[in-house]
CSV table of C-alpha atoms in Angstrom, one decimal:
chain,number,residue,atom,x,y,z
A,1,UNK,CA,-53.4,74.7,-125.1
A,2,UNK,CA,-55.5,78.3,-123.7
A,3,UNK,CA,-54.9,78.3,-120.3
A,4,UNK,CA,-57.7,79.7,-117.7
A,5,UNK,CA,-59.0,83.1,-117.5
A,6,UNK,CA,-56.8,83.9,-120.9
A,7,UNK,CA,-58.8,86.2,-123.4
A,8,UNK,CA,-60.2,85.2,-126.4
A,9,UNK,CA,-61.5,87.9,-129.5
A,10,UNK,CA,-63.4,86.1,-132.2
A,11,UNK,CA,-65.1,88.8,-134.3
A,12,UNK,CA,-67.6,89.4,-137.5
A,13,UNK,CA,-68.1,87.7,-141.0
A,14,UNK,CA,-66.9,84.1,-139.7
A,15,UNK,CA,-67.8,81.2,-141.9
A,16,UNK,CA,-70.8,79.6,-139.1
A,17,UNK,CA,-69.4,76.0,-140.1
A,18,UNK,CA,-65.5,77.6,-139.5
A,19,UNK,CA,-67.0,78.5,-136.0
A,20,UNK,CA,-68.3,75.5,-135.1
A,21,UNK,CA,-65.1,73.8,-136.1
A,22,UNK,CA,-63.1,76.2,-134.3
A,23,UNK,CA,-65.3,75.2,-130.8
A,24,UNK,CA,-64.4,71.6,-131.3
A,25,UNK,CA,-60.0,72.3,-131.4
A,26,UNK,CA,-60.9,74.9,-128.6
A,27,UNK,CA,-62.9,72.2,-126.9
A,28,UNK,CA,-59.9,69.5,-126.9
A,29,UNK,CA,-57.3,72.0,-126.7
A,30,UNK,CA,-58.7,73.0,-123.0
A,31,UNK,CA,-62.3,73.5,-122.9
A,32,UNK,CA,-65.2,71.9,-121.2
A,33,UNK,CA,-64.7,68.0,-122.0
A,34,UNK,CA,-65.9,64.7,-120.6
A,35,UNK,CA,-65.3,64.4,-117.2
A,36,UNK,CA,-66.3,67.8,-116.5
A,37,UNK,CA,-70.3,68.1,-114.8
A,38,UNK,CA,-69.8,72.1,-114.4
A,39,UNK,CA,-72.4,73.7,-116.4
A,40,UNK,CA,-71.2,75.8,-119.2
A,41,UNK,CA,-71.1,79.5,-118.8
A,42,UNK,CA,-70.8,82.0,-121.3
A,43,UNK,CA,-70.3,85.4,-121.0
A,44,UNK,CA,-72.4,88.5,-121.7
A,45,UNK,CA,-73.7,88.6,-125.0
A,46,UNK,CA,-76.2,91.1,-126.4
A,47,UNK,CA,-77.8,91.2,-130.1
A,48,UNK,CA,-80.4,93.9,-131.7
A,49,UNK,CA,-83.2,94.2,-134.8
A,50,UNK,CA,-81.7,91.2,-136.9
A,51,UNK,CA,-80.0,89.0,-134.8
A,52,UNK,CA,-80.6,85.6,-134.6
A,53,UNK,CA,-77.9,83.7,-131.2
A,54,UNK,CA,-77.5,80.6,-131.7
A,55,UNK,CA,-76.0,77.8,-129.0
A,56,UNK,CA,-74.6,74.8,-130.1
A,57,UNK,CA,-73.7,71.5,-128.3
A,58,UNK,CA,-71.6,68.5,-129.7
A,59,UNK,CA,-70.7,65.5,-127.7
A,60,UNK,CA,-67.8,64.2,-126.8
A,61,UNK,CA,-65.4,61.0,-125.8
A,62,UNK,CA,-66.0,57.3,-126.7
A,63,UNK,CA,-68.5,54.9,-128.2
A,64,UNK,CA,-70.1,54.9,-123.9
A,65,UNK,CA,-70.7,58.1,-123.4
A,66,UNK,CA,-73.0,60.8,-123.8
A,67,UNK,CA,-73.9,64.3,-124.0
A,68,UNK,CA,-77.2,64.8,-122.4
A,69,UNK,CA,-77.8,68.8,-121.8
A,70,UNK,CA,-80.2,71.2,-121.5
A,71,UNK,CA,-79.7,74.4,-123.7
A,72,UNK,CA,-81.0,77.6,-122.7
A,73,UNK,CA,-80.6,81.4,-122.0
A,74,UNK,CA,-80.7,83.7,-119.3
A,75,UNK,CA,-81.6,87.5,-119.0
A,76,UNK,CA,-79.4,89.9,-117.0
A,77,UNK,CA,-81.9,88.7,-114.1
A,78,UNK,CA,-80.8,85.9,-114.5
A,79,UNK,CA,-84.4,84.3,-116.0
A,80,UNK,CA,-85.4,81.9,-118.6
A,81,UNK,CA,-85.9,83.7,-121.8
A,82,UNK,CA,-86.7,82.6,-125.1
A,83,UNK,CA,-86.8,78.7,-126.4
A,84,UNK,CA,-84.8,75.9,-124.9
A,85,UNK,CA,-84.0,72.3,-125.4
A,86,UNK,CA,-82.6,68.9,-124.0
A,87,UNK,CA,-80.7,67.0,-126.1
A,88,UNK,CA,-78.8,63.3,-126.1
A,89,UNK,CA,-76.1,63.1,-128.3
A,90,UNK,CA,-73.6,60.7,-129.3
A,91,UNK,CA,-70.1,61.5,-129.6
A,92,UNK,CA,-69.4,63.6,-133.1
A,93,UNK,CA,-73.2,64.4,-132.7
A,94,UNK,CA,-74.3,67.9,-132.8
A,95,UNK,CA,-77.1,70.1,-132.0
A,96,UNK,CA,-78.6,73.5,-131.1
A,97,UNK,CA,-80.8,76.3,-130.3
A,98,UNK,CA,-81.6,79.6,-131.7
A,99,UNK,CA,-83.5,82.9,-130.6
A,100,UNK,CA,-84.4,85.5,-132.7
A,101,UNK,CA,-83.8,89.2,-131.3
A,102,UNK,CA,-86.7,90.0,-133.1
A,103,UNK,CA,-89.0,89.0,-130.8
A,104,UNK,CA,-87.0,90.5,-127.5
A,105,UNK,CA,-86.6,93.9,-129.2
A,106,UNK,CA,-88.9,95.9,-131.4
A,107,UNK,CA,-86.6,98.8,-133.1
A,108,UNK,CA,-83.0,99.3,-134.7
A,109,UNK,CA,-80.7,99.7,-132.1
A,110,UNK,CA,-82.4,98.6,-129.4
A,111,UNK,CA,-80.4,95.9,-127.6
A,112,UNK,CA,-80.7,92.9,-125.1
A,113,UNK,CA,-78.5,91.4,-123.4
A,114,UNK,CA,-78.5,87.6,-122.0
A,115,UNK,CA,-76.2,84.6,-121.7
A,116,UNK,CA,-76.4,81.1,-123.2
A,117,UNK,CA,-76.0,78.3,-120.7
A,118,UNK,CA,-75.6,74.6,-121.2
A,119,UNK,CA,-76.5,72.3,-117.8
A,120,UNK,CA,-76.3,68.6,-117.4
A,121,UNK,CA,-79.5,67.2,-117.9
A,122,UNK,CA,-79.2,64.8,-115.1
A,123,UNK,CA,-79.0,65.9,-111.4
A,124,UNK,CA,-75.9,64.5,-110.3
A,125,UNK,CA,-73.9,65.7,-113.4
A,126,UNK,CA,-73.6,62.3,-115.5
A,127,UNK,CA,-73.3,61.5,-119.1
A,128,UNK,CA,-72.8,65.4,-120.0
A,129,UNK,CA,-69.4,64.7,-122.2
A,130,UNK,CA,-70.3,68.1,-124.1
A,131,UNK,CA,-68.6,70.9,-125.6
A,132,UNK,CA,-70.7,74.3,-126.7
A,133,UNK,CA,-70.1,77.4,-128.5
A,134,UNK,CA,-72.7,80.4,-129.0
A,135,UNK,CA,-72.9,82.3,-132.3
A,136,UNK,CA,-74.9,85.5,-133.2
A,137,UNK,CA,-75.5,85.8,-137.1
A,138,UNK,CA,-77.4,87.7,-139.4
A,139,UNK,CA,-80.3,85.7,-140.4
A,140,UNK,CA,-80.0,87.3,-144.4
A,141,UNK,CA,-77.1,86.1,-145.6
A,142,UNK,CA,-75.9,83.6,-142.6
A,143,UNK,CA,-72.7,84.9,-141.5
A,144,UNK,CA,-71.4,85.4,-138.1
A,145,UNK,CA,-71.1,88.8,-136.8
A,146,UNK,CA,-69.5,87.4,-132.9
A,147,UNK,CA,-68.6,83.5,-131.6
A,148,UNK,CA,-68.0,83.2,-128.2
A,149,UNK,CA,-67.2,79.5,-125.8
A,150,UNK,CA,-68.1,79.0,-122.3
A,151,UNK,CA,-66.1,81.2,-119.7
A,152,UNK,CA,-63.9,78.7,-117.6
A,153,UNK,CA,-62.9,80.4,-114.3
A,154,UNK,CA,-60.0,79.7,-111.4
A,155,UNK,CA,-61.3,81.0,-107.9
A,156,UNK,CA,-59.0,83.2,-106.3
A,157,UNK,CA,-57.7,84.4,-109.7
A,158,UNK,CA,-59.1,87.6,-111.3
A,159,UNK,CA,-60.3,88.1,-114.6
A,160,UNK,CA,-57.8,90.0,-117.4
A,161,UNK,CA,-59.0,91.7,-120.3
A,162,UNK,CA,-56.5,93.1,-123.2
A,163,UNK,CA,-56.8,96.6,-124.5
A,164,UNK,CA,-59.5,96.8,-127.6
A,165,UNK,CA,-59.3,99.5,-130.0
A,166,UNK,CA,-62.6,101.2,-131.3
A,167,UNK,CA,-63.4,104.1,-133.6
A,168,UNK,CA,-66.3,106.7,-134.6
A,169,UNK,CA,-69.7,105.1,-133.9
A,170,UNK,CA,-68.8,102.0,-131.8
A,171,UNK,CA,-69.9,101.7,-128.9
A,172,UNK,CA,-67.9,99.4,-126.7
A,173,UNK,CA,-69.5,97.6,-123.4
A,174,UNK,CA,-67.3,95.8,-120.7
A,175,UNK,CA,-70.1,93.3,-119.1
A,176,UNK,CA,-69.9,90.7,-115.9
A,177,UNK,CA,-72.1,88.1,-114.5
A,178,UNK,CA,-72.1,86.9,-111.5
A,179,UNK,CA,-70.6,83.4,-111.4
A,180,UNK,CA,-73.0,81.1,-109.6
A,181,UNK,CA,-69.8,78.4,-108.9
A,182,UNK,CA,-67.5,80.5,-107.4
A,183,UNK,CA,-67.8,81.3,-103.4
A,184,UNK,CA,-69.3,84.8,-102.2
A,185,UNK,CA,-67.0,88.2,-102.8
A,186,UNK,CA,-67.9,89.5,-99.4
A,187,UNK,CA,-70.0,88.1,-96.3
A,188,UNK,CA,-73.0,88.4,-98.1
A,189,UNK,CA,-73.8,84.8,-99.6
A,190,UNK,CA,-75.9,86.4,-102.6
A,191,UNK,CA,-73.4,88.6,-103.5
A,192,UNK,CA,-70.5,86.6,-106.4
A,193,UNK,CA,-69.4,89.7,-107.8
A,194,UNK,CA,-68.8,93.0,-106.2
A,195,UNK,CA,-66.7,95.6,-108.5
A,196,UNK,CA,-66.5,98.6,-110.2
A,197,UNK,CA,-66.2,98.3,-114.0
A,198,UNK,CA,-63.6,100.5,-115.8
A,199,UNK,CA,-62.1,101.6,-118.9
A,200,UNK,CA,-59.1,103.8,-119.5
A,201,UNK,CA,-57.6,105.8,-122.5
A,202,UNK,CA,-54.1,105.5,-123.6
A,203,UNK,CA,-52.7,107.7,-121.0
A,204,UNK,CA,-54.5,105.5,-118.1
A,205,UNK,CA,-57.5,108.4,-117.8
A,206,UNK,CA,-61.0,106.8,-116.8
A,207,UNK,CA,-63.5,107.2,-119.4
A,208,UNK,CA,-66.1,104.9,-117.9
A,209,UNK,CA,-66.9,103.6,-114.6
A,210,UNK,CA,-69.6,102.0,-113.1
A,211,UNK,CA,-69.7,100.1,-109.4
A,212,UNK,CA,-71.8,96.7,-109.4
A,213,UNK,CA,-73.1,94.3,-107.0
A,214,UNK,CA,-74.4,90.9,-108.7
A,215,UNK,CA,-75.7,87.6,-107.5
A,216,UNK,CA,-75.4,84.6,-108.6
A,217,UNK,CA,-75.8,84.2,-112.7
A,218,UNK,CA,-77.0,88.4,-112.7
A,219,UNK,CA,-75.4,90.7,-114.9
A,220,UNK,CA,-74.4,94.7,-115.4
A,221,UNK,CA,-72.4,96.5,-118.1
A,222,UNK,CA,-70.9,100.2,-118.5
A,223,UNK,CA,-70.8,101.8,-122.0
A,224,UNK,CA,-67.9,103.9,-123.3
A,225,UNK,CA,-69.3,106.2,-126.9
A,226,UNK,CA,-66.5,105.7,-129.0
A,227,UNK,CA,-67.6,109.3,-130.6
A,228,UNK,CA,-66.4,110.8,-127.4
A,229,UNK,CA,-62.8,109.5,-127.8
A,230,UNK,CA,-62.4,110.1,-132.0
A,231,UNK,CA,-63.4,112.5,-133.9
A,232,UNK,CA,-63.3,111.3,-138.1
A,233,UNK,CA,-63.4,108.4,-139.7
A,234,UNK,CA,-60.4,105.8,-139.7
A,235,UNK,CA,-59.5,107.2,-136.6
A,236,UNK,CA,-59.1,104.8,-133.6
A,237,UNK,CA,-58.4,104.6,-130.1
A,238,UNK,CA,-57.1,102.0,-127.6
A,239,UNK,CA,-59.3,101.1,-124.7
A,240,UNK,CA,-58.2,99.2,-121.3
A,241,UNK,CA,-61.2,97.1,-120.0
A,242,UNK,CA,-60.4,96.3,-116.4
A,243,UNK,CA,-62.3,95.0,-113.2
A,244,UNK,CA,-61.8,96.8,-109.7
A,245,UNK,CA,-62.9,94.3,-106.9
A,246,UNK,CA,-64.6,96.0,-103.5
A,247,UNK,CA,-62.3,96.6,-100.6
A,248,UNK,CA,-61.2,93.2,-99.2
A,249,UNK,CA,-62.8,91.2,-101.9
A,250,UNK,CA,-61.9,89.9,-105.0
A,251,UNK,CA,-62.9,89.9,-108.3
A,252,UNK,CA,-62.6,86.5,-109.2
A,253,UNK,CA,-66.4,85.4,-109.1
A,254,UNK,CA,-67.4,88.0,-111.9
A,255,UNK,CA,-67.2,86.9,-115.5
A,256,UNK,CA,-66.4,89.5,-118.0
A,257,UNK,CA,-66.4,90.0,-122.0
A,258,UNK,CA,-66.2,93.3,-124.0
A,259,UNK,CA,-68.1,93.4,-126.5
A,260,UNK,CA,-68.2,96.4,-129.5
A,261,UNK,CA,-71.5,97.4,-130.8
A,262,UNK,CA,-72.4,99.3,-134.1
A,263,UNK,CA,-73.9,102.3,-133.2
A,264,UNK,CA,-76.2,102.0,-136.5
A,265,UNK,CA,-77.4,98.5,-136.5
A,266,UNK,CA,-77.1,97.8,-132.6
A,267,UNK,CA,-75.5,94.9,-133.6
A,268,UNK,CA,-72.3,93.2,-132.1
A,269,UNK,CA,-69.3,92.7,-133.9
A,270,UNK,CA,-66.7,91.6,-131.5
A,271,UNK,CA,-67.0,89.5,-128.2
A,272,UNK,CA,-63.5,89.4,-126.2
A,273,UNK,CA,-64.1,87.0,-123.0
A,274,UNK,CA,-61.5,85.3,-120.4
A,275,UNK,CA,-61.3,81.8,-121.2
């Protein structure tokens, strides 16, 4: 089974029905499940021109219960944006949501970021037996280009990224949210994640930094140009993401992903998250 805040990649031209069947071993192998009324949170995710995201939700457990949810998504503000939904399933039941990056941005490139999120429908967290996965595909030929599953955190314990290796025009982007369950990083009660974001080179060099300060369910990223690390094509270079908590804090209520972006397109490709 994945144990807490261990990293998942899942990456571009997945079969969308292999995805979905890969949240349901995910789910039962240590995921959200039944008894569970903690909302799920995902991670960062960030589309362009051409992207469609789509949340799913299936339910889970015996003949009695029920997965009644809310799907939605949230901007780095942490607001509604785009379409959401409730929805009552049945064990083995399945639904979800979509939203079109065409109507967020309006050129090639262009990106926006946000985060699926999946709540109980009812306010004191019953009948939400539910697991969830999010999915950005390309709406032309209907293959997935990134799959992510809901970021399941241990307070007190720090987030771990692996080293992700990039080449000439990617752009790779380490991301965190502020996680709305965990207890403040420092005395201020609206502060969850206080950091500095970071990725070295091979030889340990910082090639990226950037401090952040984020409440509850708000998010920040620092971009590393790949074209300023290799130089031709074919060429790649090894990149360690990492998370520096503030002076007597820690790190732990800040959820992080990498994701690598294609420079041309805008368009994700890989998600890595700590699950």
């Amino acid at each position: 089974a994945r144990g807490r805040n261990t990293p998942l990649f899942l990456n571009a031209l997945a079969p969308r029905s292999a995805a979905f069947a890969l949240m349901t071993a995910l789910a039962l192998a240590g995921g959200r499940l039944c008894a569970d009324p903690t909302p799920h949170l995902f991670p960062m995710m960030g589309g362009s021109l051409g992207n469609v995201i789509q949340l799913n939700v299936g339910g889970l457990g015996g003949p009695d219960t029920r997965c009644q949810a809310q799907l939605g998504f949230r901007d780095l503000r942490n607001m509604p944006v785009g379409p959401s939904r409730a929805v009552d399933l049945g064990p083995g039941e399945t639904a979800s949501l979509t939203l079109n990056f065409n109507t967020l941005v309006s050129m090639s490139r262009q990106r926006f970021e946000l985060r699926p999120l999946v709540t109980p429908a009812n306010r004191d967290g019953s009948n939400f037996a539910c697991k969830s996965s999010a999915e950005i595909y390309e709406p032309g030929s209907g293959r997935d280009l990134a799959w992510a599953s809901p970021a399941i955190l241990d307070p007190g314990i720090a987030p771990v990224l692996p080293p992700v290796s990039a080449a000439l025009y990617q752009t790779l982007r380490l991301g965190a949210i502020g996680d709305p369950d965990l207890t403040p990083a420092i005395g201020d009660p609206n502060v969850k994640c206080a950091a500095d974001l970071v990725l070295r080179n091979s030889r340990g060099v910082v090639v990226a930094r950037k401090t952040v300060s984020l409440g509850a369910g708000m998010g920040d990223f620092v971009d590393l140009n790949m074209n300023t690390q290799v130089s031709r094509l074919g060429e790649r270079a090894i990149i360690d993401p990492g998370i520096i908590p503030a002076p007597g804090t820690s790190a732990a209520g800040c959820r992080v992903s990498v994701q690598l972006i294609d420079q041309f397109t805008g368009w994700t490709t890989l998600i890595a998250a700590t699950h």
